[in-house]
Coordinates of C-alpha atoms in Angstrom, one line a residue:
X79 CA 0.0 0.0 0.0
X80 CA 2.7 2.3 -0.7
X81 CA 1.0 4.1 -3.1
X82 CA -1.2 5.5 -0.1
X83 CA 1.5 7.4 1.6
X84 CA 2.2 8.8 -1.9
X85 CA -0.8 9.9 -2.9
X86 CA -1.4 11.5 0.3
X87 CA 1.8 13.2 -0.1
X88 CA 0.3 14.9 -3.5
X89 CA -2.4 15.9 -1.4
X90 CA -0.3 18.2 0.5
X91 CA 0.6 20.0 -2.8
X92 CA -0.7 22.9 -3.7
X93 CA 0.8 23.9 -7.1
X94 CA 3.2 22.0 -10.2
X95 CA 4.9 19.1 -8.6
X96 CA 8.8 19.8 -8.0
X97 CA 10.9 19.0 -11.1
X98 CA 11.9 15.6 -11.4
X99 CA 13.6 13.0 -13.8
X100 CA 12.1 9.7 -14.4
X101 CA 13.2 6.8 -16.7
X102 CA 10.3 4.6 -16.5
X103 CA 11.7 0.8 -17.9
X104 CA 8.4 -1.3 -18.2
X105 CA 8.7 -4.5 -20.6
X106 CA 6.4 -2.8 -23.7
X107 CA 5.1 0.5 -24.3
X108 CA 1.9 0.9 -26.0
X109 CA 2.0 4.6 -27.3
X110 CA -1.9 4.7 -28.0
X111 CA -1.3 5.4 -32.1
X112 CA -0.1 2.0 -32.9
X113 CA -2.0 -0.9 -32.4
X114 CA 1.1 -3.1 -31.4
X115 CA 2.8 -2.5 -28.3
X116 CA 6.9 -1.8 -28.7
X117 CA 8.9 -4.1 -26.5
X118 CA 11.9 -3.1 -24.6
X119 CA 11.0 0.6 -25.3
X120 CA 11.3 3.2 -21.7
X121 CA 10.1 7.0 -21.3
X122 CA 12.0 9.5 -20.0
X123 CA 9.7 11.9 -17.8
X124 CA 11.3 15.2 -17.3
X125 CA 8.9 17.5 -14.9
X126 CA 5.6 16.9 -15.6
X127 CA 6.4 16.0 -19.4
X128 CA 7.1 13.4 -21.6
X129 CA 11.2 14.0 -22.5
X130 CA 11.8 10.9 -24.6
X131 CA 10.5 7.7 -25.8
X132 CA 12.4 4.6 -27.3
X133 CA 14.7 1.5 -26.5
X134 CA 18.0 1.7 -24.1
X135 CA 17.6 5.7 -23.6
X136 CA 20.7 6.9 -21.9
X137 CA 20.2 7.6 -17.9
X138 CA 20.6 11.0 -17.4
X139 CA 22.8 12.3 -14.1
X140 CA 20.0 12.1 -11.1
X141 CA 17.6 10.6 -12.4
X142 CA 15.2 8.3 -10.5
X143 CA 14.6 5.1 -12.3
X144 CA 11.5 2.9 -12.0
X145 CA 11.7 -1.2 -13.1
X146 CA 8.2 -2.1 -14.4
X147 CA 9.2 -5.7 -15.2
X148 CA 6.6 -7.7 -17.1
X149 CA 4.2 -4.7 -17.3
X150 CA 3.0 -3.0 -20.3
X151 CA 2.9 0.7 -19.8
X152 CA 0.0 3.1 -21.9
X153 CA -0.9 6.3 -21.7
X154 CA -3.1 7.7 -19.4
X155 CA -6.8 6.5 -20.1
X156 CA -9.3 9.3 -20.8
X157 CA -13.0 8.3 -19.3
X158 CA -15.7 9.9 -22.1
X159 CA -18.9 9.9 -20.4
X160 CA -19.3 10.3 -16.6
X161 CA -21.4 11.8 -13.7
X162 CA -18.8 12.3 -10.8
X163 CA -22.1 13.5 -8.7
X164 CA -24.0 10.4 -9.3
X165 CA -23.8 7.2 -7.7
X166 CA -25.0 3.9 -8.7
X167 CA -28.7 3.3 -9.0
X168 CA -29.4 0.5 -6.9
X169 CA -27.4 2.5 -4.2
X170 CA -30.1 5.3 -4.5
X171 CA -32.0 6.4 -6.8
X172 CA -31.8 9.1 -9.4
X173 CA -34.4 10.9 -8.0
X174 CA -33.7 10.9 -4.5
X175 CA -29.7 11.7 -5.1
X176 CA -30.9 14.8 -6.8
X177 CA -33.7 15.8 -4.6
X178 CA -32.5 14.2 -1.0
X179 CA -28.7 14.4 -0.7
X180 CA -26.9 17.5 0.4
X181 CA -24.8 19.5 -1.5
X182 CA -21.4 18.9 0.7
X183 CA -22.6 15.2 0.8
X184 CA -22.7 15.2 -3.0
X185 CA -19.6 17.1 -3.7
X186 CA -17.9 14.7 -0.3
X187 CA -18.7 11.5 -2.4
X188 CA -17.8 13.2 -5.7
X189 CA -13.7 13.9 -4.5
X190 CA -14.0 10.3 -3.6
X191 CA -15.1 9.6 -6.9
X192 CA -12.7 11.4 -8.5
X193 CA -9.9 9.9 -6.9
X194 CA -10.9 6.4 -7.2
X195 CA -11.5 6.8 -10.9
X196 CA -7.5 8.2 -10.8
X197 CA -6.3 5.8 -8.9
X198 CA -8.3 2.9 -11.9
X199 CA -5.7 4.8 -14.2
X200 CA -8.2 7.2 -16.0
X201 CA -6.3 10.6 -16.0
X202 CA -8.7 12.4 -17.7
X203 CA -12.1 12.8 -17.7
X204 CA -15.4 14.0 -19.6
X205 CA -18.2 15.0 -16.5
X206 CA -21.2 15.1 -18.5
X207 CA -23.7 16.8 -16.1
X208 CA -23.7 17.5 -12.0
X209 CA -26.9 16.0 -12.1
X210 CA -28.5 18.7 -10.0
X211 CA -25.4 20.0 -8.4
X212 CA -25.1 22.7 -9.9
X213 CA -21.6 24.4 -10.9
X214 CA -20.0 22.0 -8.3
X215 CA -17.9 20.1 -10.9
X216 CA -16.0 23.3 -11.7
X217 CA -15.2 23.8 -8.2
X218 CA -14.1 20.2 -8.1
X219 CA -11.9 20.5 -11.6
X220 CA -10.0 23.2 -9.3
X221 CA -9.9 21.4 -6.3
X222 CA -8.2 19.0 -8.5
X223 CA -6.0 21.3 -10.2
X224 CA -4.6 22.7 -7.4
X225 CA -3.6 19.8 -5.7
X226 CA -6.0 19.8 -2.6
X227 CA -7.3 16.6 -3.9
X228 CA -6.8 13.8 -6.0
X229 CA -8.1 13.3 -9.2
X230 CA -8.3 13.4 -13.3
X231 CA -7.6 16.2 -15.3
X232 CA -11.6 17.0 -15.6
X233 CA -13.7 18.5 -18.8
X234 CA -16.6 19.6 -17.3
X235 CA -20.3 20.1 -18.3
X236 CA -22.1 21.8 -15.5
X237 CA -25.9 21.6 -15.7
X238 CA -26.4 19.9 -18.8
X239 CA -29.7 21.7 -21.0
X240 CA -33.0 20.1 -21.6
X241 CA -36.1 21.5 -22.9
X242 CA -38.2 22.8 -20.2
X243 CA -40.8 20.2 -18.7
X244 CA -38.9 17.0 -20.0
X245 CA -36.7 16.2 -17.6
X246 CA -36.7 15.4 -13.4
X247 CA -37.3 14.9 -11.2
X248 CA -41.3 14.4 -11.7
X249 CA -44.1 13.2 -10.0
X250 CA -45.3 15.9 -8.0
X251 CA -48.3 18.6 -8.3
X252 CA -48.9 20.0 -11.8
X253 CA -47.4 23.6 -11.0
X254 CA -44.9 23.1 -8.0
X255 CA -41.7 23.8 -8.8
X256 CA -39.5 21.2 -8.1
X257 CA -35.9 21.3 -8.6
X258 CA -34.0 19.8 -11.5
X259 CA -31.3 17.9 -12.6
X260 CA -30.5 20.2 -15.8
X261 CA -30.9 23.8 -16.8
X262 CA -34.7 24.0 -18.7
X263 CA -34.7 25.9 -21.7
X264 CA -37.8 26.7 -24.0
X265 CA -36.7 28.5 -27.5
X266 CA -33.6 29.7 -29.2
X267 CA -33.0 33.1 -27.5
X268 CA -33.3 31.3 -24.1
X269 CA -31.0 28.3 -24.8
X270 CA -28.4 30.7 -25.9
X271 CA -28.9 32.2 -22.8
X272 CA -28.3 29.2 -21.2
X273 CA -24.9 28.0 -22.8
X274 CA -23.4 31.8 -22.0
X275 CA -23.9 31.1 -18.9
X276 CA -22.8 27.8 -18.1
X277 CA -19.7 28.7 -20.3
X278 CA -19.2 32.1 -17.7
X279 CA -19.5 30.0 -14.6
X280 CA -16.9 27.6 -16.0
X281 CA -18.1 24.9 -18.8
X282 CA -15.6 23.0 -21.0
X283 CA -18.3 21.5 -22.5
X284 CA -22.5 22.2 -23.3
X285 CA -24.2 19.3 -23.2
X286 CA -27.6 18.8 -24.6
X287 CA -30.7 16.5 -24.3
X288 CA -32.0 16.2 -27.6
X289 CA -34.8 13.9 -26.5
X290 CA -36.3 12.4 -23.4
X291 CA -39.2 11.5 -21.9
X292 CA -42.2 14.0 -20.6
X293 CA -44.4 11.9 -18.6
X294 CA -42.7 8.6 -16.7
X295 CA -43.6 5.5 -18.5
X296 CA -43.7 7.1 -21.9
X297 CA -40.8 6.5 -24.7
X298 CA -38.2 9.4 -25.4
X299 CA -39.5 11.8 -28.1
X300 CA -37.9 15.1 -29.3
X301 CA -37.7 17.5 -27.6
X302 CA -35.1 20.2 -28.2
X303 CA -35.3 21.6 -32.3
X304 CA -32.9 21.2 -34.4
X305 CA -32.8 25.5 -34.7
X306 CA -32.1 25.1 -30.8
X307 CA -29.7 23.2 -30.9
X308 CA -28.2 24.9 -34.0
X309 CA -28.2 27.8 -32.4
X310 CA -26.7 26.3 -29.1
X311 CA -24.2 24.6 -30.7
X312 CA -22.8 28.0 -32.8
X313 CA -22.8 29.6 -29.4
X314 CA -20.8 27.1 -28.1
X315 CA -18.4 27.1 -30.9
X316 CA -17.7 30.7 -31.1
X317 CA -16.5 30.2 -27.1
X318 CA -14.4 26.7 -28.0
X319 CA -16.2 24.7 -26.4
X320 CA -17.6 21.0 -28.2
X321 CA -21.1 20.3 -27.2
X322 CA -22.4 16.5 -26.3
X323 CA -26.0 15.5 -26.9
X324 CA -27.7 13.1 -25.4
X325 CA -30.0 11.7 -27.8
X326 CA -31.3 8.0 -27.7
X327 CA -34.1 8.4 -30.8
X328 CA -33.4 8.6 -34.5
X329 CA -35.2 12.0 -34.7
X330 CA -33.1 13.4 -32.0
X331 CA -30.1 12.1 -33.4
X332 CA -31.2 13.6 -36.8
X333 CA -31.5 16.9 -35.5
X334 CA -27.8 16.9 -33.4
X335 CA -26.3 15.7 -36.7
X336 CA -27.5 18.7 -38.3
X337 CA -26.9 21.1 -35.8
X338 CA -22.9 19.9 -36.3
X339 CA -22.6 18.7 -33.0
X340 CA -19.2 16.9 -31.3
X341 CA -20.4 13.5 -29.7
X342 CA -23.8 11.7 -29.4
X343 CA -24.0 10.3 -26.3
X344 CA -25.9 6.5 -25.7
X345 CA -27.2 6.7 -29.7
X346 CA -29.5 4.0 -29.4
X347 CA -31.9 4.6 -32.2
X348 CA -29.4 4.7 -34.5
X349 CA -29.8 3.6 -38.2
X350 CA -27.4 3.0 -41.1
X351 CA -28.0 6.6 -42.8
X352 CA -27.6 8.2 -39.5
X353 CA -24.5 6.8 -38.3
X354 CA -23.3 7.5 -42.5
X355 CA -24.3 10.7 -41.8
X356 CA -22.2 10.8 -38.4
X357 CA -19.4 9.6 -40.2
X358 CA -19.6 12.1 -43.1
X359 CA -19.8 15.1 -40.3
X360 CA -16.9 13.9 -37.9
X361 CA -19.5 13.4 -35.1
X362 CA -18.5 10.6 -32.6
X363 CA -20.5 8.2 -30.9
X364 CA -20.4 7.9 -27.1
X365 CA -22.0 4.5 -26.9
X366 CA -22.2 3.9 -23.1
X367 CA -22.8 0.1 -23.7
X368 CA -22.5 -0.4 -19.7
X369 CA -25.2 1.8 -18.5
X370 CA -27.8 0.1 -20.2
X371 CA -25.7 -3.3 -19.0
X372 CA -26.0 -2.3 -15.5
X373 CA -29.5 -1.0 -15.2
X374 CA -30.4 -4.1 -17.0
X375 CA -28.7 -6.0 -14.0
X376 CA -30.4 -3.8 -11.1
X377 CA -33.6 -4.6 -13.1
X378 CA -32.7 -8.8 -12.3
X379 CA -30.8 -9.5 -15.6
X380 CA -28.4 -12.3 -14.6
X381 CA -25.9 -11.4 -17.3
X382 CA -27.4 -15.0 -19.9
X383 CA -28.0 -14.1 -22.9
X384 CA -30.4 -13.4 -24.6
X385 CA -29.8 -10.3 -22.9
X386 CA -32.9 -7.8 -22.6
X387 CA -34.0 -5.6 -25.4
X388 CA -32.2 -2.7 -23.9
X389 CA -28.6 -4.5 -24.3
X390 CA -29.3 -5.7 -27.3
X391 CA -30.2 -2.5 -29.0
X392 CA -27.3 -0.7 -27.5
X393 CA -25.4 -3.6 -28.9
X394 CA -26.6 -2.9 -32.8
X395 CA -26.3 0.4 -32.5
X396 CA -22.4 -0.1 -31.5
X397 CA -21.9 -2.2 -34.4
X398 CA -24.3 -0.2 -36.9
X399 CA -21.6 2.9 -36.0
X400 CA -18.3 0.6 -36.2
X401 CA -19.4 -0.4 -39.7
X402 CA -19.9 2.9 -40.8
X403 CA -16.4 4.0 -39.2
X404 CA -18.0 7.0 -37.1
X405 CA -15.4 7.9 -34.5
X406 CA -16.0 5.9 -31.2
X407 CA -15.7 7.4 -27.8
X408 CA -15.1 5.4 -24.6
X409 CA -17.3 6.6 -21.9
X410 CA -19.5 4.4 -19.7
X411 CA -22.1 6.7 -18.1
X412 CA -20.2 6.2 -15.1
X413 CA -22.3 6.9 -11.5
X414 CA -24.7 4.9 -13.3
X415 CA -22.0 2.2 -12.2
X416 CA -19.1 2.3 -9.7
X417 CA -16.6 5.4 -10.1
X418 CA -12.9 3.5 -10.5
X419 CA -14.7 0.3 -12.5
X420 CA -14.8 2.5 -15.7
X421 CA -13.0 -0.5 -17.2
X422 CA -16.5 -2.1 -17.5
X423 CA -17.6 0.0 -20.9
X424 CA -13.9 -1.1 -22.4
X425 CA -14.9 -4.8 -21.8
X426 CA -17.8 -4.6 -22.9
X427 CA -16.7 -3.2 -26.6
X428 CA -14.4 -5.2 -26.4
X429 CA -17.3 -8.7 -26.3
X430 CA -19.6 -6.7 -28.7
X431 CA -16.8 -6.5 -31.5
X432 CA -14.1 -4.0 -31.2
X433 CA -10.5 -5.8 -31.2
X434 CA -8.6 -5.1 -27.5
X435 CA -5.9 -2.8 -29.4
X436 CA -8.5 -0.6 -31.0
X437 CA -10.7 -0.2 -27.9
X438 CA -7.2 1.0 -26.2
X439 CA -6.2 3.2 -28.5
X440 CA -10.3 4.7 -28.7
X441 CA -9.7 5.4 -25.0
X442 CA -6.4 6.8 -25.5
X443 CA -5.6 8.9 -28.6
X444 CA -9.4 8.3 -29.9
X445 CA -10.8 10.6 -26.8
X446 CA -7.6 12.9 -26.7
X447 CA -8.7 13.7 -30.2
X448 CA -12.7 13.9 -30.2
X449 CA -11.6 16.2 -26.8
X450 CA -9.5 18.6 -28.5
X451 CA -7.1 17.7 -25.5
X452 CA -4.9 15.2 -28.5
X453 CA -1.7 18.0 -27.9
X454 CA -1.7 17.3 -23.8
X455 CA -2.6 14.0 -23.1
X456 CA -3.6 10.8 -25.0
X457 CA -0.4 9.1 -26.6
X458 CA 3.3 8.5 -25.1
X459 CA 5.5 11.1 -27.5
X460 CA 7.7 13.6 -26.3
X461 CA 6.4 16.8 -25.3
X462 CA 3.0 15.7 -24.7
X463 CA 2.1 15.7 -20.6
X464 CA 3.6 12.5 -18.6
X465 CA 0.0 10.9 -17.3
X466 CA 1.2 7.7 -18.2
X467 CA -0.1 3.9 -16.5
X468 CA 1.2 0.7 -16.5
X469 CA -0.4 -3.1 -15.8
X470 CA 0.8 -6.6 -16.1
X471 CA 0.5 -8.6 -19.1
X472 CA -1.2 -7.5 -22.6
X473 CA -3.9 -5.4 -22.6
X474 CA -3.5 -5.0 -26.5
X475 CA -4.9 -9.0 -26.2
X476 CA -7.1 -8.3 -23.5
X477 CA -8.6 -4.9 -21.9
X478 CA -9.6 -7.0 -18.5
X479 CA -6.3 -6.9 -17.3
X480 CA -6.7 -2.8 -16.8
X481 CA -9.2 -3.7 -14.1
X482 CA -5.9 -4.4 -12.1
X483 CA -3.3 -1.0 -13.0
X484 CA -0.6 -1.3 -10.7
X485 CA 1.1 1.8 -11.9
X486 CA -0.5 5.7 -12.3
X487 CA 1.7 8.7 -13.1
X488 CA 0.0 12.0 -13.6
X489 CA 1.5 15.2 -14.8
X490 CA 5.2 13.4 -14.2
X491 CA 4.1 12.8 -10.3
X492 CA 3.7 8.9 -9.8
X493 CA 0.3 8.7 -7.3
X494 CA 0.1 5.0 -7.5
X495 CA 2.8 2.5 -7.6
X496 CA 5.5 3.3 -5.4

């Protein structure tokens, strides 16, 4: 349990980690653009940067050198889809986290979140939504960045936007305000309104809900237009930001698509013309394949197949969107499922088709890219920033065995390992 003492130690830190020289010696480096690993290559780490990268590099005078025999060391893996607020469903419901829990006992289970998901080797991270929280992530993301605790480099999403009276929680007298779980928007003026001020209080991202449901029990319909979210997603734009939409219908995902949006998120009613259409616009496909595997669980799936309608459809769509060769993000909908397990949605892309290398190199390089964040993080070459993990065996043969990192460097500061 070393790694404790040394994590704690980075706790104590409250700006850039003293400069330091590393020559990390695993047994393979997988650089996250190739899909074969490169035996007997090291890293050099110099600060919090990667210095050099190839076989039998020279030992500079005081540097600290780290044997990783047997292990195959990657770059720092980038979780796509998350709700560091959230915690799995069959813990508490959706509802009752957003109406019933605290703030501080929110944000208190969010920086433990935050660090086991660090310490599972994700260095980076896409927070889709505070899930009524508010602008909490962004305090979090600086909590983080200033080293008074532990966790991912964070893209953050704030409040998420949904067209007002279509989202949660519900239930209650027609008329009483009740508070939500995303910023309700009805018409272009006021959803531009909306993203300039989520970007002002501190939004990498706007995130959209193209579609959901009104009334519980009822199906998800439309429910932002497409000059909404056109007009949303300029405004974003204009401000750098990318904006992810949530959109689990074909109509919704026909409207995102032509509003020239980054990601879709889930994409479930997906068909071949839309996914051709995703592929023609550089749009990615966040397919969260666990979520719907995990509420399909704490619904009393036992995991045989054939697996319920949900899984299955989430399954197509998957492959509908590999055959067309949109871009593929790895993100789980994590909080739906335990934060530091975000291994699951790898796996499970992994079963449903994608080979091991290219699911690794989706969560590596693949999210650095579809992120903008490709010149920081994402791939082990020089220059780029040293968050940098390592596990035994193959993981190019077989993501599973990244449910057991031994090793997590972030920013050139090794939290877990030593």
């Amino acid at each position: 349990m070393k790694w404790i003492a040394v994590a704690a130690a980075s706790l104590l830190m409250t700006g850039p980690a003293a400069a330091e020289t590393i020559l990390l010696k695993p047994a393979q480096v997988f650089d996250g653009v190739e899909a074969k690993p490169h035996p007997g290559w090291q890293v050099l780490v110099e600060s919090d940067k990667i210095a050099a990268v190839g076989p039998s590099l020279p030992v500079p005078a005081g540097a600290r050198v780290i044997e990783l025999p047997g292990e195959t060391l990657l770059p720092g893996l980038i979780e796509g889809h998350s709700h560091l607020f959230l915690h799995p469903y069959n813990e508490r419901s959706w509802d009752d986290q957003v109406l019933h829990e605290p703030l501080a006992l929110r944000t208190a289970r969010a920086v433990v979140h935050a660090r086991d998901t660090l310490m599972a080797g994700f260095t980076s991270e896409r927070d889709l939504g505070t899930e009524g929280a508010g602008f909490a992530d962004v305090g979090l993301k600086q909590a983080i960045d200033q080293g008074i605790v532990p966790g991912p480099r964070l893209l953050v999403a704030t409040k998420a936007i949904v067209a007002e009276g279509a989202y949660g929680p519900k239930g209650f007298e027609p008329g009483l305000h009740v508070p939500q779980g995303a910023q309700e928007v009805s018409g272009v003026d006021d959803i531009v309104r909306a993203v300039r001020d989520q970007i002002a209080a501190g939004a990498d991202i706007v995130k959209l809900y193209a579609d959901y449901h009104y009334q519980g029990g009822e199906g998800s319909k439309p429910t932002l237009s497409e000059a909404e979210m056109t007009a949303a997603t300029a405004t974003a734009h204009d401000a750098g930001r990318i904006v992810a939409v949530h959109a689990a219908t074909a109509e919704g995902m026909r409207r995102a698509v032509a509003a020239g949006v980054d990601t879709i998120e889930h994409g479930y009613g997906g068909t071949p013309a839309i996914f051709k259409a995703m592929h023609d616009k550089g749009i990615a496909l966040c397919t969260t394949l666990a979520a719907s595997d995990a509420t399909s669980h704490y619904r009393g799936w036992n995991g045989q197949e054939p697996a319920p309608e949900a899984v299955q459809q989430n399954r197509r769509s998957f492959r509908m969107a590999m055959a067309a060769g949109v871009p593929i993000c790895v993100g789980g909908d994590v909080g739906v499922f335990a934060h530091g397990t975000n291994v699951r949605e790898m796996e499970l892309m992994q079963a449903d088709g994608m080979p091991a290398a290219q699911v690794l190199m989706a969560a590596t390089s693949g999210n650095a890219r579809i992120f903008h964040i490709d010149g920081k993080v994402g791939s082990v070459k020089p220059g780029l920033l040293a968050d940098l993990v390592a596990v035994d065996g193959d993981p190019t043969r077989d993501v599973a065995v990244l449910r057991a990192v031994k090793f997590v460097m972030k920013g050139g500061v090794v939290v877990k390992g030593l």
